[in-house]
PDB file of C-alpha atoms and ligand atoms in Angstrom:
ATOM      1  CA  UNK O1419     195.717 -79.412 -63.017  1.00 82.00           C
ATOM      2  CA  UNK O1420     195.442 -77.093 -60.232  1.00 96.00           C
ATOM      3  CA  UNK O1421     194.184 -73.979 -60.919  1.00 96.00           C
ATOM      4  CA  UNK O1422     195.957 -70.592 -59.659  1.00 97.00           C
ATOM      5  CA  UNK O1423     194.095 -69.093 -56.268  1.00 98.00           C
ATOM      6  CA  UNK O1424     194.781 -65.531 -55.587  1.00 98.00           C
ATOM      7  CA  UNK O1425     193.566 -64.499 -52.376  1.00 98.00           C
ATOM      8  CA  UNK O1426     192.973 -60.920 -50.871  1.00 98.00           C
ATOM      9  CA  UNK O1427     192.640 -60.895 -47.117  1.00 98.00           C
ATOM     10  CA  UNK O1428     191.603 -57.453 -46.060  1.00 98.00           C
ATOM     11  CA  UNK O1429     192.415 -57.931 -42.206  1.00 98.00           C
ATOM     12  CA  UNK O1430     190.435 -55.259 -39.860  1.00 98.00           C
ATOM     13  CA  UNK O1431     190.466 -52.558 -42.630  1.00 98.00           C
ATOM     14  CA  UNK O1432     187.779 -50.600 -44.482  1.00 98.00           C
ATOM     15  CA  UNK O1433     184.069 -49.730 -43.672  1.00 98.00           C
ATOM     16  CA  UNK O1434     180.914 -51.136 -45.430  1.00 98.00           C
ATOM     17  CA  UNK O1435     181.340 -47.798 -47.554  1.00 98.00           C
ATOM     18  CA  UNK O1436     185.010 -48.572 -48.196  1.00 98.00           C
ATOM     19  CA  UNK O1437     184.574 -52.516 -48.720  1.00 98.00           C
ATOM     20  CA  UNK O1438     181.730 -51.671 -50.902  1.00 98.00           C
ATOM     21  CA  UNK O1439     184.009 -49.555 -53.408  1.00 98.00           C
ATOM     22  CA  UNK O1440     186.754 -51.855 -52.905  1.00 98.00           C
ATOM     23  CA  UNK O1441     184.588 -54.845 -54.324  1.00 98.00           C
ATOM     24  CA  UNK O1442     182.857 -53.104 -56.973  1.00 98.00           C
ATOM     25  CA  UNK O1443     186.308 -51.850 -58.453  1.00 98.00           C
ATOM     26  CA  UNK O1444     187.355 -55.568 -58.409  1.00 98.00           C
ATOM     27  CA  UNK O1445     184.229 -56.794 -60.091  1.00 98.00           C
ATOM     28  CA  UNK O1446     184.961 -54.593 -62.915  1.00 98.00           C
ATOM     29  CA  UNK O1447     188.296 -54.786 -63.554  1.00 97.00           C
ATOM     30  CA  UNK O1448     188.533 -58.408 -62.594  1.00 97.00           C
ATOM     31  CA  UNK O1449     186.296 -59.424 -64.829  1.00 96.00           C
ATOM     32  CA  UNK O1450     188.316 -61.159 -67.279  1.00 93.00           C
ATOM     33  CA  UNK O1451     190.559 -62.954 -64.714  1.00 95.00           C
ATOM     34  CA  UNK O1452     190.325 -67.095 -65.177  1.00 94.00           C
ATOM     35  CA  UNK O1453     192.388 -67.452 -62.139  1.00 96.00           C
ATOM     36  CA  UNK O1454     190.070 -68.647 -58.880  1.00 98.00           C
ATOM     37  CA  UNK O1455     189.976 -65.036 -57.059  1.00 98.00           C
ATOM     38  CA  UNK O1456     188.505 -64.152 -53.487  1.00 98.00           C
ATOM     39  CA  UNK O1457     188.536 -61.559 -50.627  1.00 98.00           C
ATOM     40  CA  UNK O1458     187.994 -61.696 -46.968  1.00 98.00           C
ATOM     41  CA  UNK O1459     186.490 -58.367 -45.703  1.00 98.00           C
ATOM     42  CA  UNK O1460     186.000 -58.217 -41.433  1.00 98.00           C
ATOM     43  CA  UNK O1461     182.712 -60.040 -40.903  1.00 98.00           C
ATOM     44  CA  UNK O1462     180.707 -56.900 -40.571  1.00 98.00           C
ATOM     45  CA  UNK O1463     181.580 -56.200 -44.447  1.00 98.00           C
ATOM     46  CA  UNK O1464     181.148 -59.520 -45.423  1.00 98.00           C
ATOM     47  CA  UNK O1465     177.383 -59.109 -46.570  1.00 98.00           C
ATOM     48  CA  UNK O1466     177.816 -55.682 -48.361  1.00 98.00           C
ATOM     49  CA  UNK O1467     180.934 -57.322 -50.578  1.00 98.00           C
ATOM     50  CA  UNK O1468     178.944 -60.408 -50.808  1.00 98.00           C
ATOM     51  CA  UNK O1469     176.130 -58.576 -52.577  1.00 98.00           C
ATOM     52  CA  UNK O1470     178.454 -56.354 -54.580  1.00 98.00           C
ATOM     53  CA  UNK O1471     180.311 -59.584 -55.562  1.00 98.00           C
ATOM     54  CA  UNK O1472     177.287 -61.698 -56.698  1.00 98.00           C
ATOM     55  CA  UNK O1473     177.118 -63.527 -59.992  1.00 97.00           C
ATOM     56  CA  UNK O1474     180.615 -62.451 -60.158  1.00 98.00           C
ATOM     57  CA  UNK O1475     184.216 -64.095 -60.497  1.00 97.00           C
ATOM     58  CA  UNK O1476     185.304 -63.330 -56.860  1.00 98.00           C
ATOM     59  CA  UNK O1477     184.129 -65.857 -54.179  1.00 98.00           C
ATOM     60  CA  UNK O1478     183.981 -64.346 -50.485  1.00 98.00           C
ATOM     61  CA  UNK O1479     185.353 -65.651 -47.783  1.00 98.00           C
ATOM     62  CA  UNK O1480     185.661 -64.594 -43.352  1.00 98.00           C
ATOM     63  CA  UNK O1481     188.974 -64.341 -42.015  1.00 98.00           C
ATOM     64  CA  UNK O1482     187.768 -66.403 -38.564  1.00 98.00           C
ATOM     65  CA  UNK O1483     185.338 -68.442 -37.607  1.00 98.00           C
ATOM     66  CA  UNK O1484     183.988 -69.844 -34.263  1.00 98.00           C
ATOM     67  CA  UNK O1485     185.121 -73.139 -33.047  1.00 98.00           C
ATOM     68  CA  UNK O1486     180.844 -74.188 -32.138  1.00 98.00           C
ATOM     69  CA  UNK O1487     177.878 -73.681 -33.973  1.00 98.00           C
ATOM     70  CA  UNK O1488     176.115 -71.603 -31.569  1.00 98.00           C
ATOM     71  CA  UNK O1489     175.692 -71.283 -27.898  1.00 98.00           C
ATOM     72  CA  UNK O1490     177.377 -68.964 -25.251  1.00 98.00           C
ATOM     73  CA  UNK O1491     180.708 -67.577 -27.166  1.00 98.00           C
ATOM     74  CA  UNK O1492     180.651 -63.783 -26.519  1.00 98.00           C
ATOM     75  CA  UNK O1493     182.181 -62.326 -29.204  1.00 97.00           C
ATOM     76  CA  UNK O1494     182.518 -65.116 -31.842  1.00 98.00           C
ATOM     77  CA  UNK O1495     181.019 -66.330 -35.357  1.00 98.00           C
ATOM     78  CA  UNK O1496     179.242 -69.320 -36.130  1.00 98.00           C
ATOM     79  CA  UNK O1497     179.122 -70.919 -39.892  1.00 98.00           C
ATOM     80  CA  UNK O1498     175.643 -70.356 -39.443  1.00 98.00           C
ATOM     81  CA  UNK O1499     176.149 -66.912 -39.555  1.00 98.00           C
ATOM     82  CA  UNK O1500     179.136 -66.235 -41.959  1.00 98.00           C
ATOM     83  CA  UNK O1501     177.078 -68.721 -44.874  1.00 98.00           C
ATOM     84  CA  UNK O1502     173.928 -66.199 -44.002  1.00 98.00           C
ATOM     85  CA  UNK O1503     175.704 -63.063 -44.813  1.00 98.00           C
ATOM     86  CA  UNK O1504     177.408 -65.147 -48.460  1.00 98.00           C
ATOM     87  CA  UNK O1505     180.908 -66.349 -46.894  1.00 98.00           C
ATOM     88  CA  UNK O1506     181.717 -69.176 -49.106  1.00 98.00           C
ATOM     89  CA  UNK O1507     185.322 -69.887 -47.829  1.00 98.00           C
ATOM     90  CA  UNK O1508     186.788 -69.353 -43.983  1.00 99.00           C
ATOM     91  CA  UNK O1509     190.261 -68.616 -43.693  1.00 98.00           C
ATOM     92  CA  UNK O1510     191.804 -70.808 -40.311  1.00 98.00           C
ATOM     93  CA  UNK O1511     195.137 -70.809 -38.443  1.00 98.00           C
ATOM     94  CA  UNK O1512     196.110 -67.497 -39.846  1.00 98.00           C
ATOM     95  CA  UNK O1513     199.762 -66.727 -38.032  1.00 96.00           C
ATOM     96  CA  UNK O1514     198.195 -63.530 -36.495  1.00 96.00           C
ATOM     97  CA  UNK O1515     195.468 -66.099 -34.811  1.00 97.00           C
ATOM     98  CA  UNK O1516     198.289 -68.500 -33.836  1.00 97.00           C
ATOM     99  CA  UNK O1517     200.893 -65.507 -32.187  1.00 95.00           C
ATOM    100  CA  UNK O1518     198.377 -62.946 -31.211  1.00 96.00           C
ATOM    101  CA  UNK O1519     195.007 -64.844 -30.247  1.00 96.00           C
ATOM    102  CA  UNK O1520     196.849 -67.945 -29.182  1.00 97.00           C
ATOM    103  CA  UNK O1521     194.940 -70.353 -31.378  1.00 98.00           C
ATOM    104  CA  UNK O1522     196.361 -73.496 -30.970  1.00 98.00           C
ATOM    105  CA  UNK O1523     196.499 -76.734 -33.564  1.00 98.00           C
ATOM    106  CA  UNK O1524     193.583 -78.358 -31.665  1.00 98.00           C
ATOM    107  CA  UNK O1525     191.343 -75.421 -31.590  1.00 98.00           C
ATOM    108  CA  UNK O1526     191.828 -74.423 -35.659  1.00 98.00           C
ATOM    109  CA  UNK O1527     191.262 -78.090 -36.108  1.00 98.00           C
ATOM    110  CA  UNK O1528     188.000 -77.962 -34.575  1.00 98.00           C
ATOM    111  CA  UNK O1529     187.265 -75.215 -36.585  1.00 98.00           C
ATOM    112  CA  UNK O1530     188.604 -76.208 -39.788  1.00 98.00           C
ATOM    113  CA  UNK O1531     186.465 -79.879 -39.166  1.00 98.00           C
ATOM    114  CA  UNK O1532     183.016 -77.788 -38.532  1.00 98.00           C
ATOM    115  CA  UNK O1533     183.443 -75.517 -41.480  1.00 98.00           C
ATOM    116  CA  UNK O1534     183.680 -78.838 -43.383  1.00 98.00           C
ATOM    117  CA  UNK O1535     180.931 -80.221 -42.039  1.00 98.00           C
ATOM    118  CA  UNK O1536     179.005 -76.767 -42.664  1.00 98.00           C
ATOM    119  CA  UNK O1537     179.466 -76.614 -46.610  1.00 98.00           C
ATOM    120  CA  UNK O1538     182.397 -73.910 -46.426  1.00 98.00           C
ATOM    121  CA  UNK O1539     185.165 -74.139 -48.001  1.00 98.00           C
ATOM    122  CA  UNK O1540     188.963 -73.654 -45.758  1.00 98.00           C
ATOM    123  CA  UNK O1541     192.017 -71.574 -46.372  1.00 98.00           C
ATOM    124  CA  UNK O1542     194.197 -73.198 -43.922  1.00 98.00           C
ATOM    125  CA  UNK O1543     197.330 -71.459 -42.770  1.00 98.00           C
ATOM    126  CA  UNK O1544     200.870 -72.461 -42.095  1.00 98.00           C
ATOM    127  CA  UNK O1545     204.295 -71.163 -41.401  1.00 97.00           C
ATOM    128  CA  UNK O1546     207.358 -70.557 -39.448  1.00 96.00           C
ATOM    129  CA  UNK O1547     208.424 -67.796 -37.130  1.00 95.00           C
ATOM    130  CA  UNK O1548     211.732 -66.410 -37.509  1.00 93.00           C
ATOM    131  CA  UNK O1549     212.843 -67.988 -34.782  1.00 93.00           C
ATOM    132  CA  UNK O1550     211.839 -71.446 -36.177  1.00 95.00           C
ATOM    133  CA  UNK O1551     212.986 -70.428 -38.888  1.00 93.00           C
ATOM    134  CA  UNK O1552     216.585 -70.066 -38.146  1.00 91.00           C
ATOM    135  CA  UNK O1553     216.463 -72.873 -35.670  1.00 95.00           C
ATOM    136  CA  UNK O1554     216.139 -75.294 -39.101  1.00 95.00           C
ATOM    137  CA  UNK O1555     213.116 -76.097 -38.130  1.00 97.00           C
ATOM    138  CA  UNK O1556     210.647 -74.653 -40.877  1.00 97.00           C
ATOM    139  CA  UNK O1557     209.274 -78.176 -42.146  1.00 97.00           C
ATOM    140  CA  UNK O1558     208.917 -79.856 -38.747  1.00 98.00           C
ATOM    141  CA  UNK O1559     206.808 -76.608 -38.021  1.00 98.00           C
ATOM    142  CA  UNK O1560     204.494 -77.167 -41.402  1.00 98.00           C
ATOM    143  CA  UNK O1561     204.310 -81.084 -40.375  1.00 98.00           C
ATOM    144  CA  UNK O1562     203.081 -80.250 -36.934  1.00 98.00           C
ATOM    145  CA  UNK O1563     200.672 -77.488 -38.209  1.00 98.00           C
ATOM    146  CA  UNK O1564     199.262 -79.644 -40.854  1.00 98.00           C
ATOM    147  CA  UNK O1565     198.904 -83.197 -38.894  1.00 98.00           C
ATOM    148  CA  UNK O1566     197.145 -81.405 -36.685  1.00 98.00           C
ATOM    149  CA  UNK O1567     195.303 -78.493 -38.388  1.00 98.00           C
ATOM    150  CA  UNK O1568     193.942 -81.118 -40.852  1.00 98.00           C
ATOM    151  CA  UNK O1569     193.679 -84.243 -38.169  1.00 98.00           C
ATOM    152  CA  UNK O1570     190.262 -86.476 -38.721  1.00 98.00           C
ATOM    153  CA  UNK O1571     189.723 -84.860 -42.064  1.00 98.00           C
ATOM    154  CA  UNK O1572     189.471 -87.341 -44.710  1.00 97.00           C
ATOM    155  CA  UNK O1573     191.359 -87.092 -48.151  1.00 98.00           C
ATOM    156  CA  UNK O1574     187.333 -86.949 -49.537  1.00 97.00           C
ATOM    157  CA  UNK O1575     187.157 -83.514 -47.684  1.00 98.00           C
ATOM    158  CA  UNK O1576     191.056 -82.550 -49.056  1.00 97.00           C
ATOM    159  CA  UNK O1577     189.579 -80.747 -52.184  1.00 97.00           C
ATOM    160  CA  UNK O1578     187.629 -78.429 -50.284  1.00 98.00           C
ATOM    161  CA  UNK O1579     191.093 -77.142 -48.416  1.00 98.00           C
ATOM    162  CA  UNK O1580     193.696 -74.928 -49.520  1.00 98.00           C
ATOM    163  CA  UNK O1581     196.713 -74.534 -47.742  1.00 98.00           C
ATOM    164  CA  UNK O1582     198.455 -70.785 -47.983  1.00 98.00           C
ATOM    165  CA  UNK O1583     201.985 -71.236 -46.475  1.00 98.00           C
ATOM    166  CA  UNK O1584     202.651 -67.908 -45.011  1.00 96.00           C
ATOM    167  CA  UNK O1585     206.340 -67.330 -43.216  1.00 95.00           C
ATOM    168  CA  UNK O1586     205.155 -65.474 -40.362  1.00 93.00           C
ATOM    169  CA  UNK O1587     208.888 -63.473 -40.667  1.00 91.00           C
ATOM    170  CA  UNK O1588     207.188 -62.234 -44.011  1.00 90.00           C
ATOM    171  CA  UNK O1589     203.818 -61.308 -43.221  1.00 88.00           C
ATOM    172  CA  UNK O1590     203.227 -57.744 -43.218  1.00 85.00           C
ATOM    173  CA  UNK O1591     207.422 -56.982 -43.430  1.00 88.00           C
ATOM    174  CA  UNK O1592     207.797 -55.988 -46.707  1.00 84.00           C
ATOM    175  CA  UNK O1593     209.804 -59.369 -46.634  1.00 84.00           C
ATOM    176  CA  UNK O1594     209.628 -61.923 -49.085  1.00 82.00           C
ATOM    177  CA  UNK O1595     210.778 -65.791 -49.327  1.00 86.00           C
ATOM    178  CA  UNK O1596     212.809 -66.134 -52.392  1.00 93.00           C
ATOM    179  CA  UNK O1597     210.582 -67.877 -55.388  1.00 96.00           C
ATOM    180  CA  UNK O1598     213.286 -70.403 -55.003  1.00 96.00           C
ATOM    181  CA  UNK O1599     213.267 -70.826 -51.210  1.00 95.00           C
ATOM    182  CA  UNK O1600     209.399 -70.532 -51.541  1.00 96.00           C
ATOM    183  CA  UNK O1601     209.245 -73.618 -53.600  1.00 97.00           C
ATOM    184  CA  UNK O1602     211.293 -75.331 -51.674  1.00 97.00           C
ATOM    185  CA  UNK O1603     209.137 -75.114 -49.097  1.00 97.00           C
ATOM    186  CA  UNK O1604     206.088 -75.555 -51.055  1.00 98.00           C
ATOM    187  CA  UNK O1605     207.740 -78.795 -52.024  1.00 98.00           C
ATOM    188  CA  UNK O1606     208.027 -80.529 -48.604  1.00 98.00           C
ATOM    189  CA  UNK O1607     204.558 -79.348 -47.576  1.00 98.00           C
ATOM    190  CA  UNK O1608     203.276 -81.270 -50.658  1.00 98.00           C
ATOM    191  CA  UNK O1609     205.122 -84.168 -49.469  1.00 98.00           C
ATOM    192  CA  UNK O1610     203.826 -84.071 -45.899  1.00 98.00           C
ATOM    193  CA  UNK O1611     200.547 -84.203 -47.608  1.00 98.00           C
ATOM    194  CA  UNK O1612     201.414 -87.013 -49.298  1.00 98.00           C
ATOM    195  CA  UNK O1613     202.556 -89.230 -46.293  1.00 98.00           C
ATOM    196  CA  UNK O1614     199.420 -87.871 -44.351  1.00 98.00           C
ATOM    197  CA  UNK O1615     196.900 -88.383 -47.520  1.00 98.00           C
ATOM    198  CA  UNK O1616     198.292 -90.067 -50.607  1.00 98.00           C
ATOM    199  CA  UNK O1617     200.275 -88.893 -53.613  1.00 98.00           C
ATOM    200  CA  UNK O1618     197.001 -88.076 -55.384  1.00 97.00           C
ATOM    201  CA  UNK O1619     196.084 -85.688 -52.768  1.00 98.00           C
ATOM    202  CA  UNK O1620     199.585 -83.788 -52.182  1.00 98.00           C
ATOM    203  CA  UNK O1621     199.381 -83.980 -56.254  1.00 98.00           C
ATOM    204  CA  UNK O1622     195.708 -81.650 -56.207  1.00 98.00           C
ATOM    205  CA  UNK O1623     196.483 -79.540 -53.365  1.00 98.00           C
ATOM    206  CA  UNK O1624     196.277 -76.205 -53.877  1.00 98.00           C
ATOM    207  CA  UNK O1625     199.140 -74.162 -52.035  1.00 98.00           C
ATOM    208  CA  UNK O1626     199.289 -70.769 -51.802  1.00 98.00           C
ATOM    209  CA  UNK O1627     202.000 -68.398 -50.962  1.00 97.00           C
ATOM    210  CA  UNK O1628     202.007 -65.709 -48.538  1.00 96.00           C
ATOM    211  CA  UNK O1629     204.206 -63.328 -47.147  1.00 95.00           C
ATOM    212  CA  UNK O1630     204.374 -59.521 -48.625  1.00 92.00           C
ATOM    213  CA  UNK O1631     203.281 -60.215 -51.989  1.00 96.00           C
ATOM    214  CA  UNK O1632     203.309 -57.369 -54.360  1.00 95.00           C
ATOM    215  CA  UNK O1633     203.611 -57.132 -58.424  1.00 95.00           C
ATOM    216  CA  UNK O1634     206.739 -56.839 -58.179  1.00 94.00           C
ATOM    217  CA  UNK O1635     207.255 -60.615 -57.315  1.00 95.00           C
ATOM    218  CA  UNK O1636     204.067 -62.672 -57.963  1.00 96.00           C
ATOM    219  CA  UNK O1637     204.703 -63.547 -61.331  1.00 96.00           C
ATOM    220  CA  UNK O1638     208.289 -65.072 -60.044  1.00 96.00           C
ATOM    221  CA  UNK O1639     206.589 -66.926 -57.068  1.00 97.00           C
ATOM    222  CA  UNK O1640     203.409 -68.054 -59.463  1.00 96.00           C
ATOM    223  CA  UNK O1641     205.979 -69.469 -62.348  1.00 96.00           C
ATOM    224  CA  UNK O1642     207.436 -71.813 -59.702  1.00 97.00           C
ATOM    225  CA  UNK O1643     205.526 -75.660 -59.676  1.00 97.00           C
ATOM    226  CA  UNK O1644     204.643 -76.440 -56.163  1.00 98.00           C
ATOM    227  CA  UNK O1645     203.509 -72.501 -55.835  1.00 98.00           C
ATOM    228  CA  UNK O1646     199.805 -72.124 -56.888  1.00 98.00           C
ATOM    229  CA  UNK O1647     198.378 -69.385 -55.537  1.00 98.00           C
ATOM    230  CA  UNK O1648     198.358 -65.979 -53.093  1.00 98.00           C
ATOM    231  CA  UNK O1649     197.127 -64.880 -50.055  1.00 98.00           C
ATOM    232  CA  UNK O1650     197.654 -60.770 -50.314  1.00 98.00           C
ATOM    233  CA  UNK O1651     197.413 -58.697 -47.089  1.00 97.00           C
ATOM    234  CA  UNK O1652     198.617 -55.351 -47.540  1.00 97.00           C
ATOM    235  CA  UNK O1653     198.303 -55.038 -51.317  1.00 98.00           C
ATOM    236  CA  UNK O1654     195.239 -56.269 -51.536  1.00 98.00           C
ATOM    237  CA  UNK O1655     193.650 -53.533 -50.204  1.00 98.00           C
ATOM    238  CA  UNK O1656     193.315 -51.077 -53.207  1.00 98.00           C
ATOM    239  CA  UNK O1657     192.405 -52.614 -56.368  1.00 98.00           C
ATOM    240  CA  UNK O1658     195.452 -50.582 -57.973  1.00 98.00           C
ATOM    241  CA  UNK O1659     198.075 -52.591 -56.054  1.00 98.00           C
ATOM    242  CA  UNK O1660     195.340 -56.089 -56.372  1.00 98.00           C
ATOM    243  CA  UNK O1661     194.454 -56.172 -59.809  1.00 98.00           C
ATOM    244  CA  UNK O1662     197.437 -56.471 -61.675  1.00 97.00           C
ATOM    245  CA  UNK O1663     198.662 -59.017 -58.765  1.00 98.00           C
ATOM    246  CA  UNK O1664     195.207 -61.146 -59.555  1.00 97.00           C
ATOM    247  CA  UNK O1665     195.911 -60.717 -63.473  1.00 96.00           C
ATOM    248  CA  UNK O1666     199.350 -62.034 -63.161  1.00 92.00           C
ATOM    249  CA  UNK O1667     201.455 -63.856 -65.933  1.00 82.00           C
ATOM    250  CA  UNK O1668     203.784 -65.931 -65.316  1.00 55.00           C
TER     251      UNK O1668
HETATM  252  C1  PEP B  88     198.446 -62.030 -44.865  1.00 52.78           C
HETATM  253  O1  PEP B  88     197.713 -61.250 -44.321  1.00 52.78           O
HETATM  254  O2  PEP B  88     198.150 -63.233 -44.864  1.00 52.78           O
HETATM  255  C2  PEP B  88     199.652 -61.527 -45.515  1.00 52.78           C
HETATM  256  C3  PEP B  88     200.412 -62.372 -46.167  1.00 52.78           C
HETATM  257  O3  PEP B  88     199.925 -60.181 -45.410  1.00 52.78           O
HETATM  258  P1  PEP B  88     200.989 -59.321 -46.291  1.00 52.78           P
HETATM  259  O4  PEP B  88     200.723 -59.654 -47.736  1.00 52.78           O
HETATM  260  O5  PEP B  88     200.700 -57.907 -45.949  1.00 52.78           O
HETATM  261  O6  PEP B  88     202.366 -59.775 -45.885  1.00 52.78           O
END
């Protein structure tokens, strides 16, 4: 079955110093956690959490990637480069990418088809804007952002992807889908994956919820069936707000 993934994505917060702690606090009292875990420090922490992290239960992952192995990109991040400083996972399509940077469908799929093809594994995000939202059109939205975030990736590749559905109305708002609404949701994405893949594939996918988690609510999301998993922004940055959010119990 598929196995909960809580995610901590740690945005363009904390120093090496700061990351450093942050990991080594997580290593400890993570420990005992069977749940797949991971954070995504900014790329210039990457290599200090990495090494705090090793031989332990977290993986580490970037929160961006470049769109081209190398060449002349001012500014950007190859695979190359993120698997040399221990980045195991990329997370793509992230809504602050899509509203802010003005990443496009075609450009994460680029990126989320090179990270493939460079051994790393994708966190591959979704979601609505309020607007979309109340226009009714929240799984037209996830079709579109799916058919073509994951377009020319074979169902082969599919168990190297996660998808984290993230409302972009809830991100960072202290607003939360309803567990019920949630799943509903979850629900439709897994059967877009089906008609783009098979059932066997929508059946394995891992999809996580994201949107102002907190413990106040994971456990309620994480005992629904199409929710699997978390991708924490805000609370994932101290491991006092984290930790019981990784060790949930649903
Ligand atoms: C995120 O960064 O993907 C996120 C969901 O943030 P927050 O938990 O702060 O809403």
């Amino acid at each position: 079955m598929r196995t909960p993934f809580i995610a901590g994505n740690w945005k363009m917060h904390k120093t090496r110093a700061e990351a450093r702690d942050l990991a080594a606090a997580l290593k400890e009292q993570l420990s005992g956690v069977s749940h797949r875990l991971l954070v995504a420090p900014t790329f210039t922490s990457i290599e200090t959490v990495a090494t705090v992290l090793e031989g332990s239960n977290i993986l580490v992952g970037a929160q961006n990637m470049a769109a081209a192995r190398s060449g002349a990109h001012t500014g950007e991040i190859s695979p190359d480069m993120l698997k040399d400083v221990g980045a195991q996972v990329v997370i793509l399509g992230h809504s602050e990418r899509r509203h802010v940077y003005g990443e496009t469908d075609e450009l994460i799929n680029t990126k989320v088809q090179l990270a493939l093809e460079e051994g790393l594994e994708v966190i591959l995000c979704i979601g609505e804007t309020l607007d979309e939202r109340e226009a009714g059109q929240v799984d037209q939205v996830n079709r579109r952002q799916l058919t073509g975030g994951l377009a020319g990736v074979d169902a082969g590749a599919m168990g190297r992807i996660t998808i984290a559905y993230e409302p972009v109305w809830a991100i960072g708002t202290g607003k939360t889908a309803t567990p019920e609404d949630a799943d509903t949701t979850h629900a439709a994405v897994r059967s877009i994956m089906a008609d783009l893949y098979d059932q066997s594939v929508a059946d394995a996918v891992v999809i996580q919820y994201g949107g102002s988690v907190k413990l106040d609510n994971v456990a309620g999301l994480m005992a629904k069936p199409n929710i699997d998993g978390a991708l924490v922004g805000g609370a994932s940055l101290k491991a006092d707000t984290f930790v019981p959010i990784a060790q949930f119990d649903s």
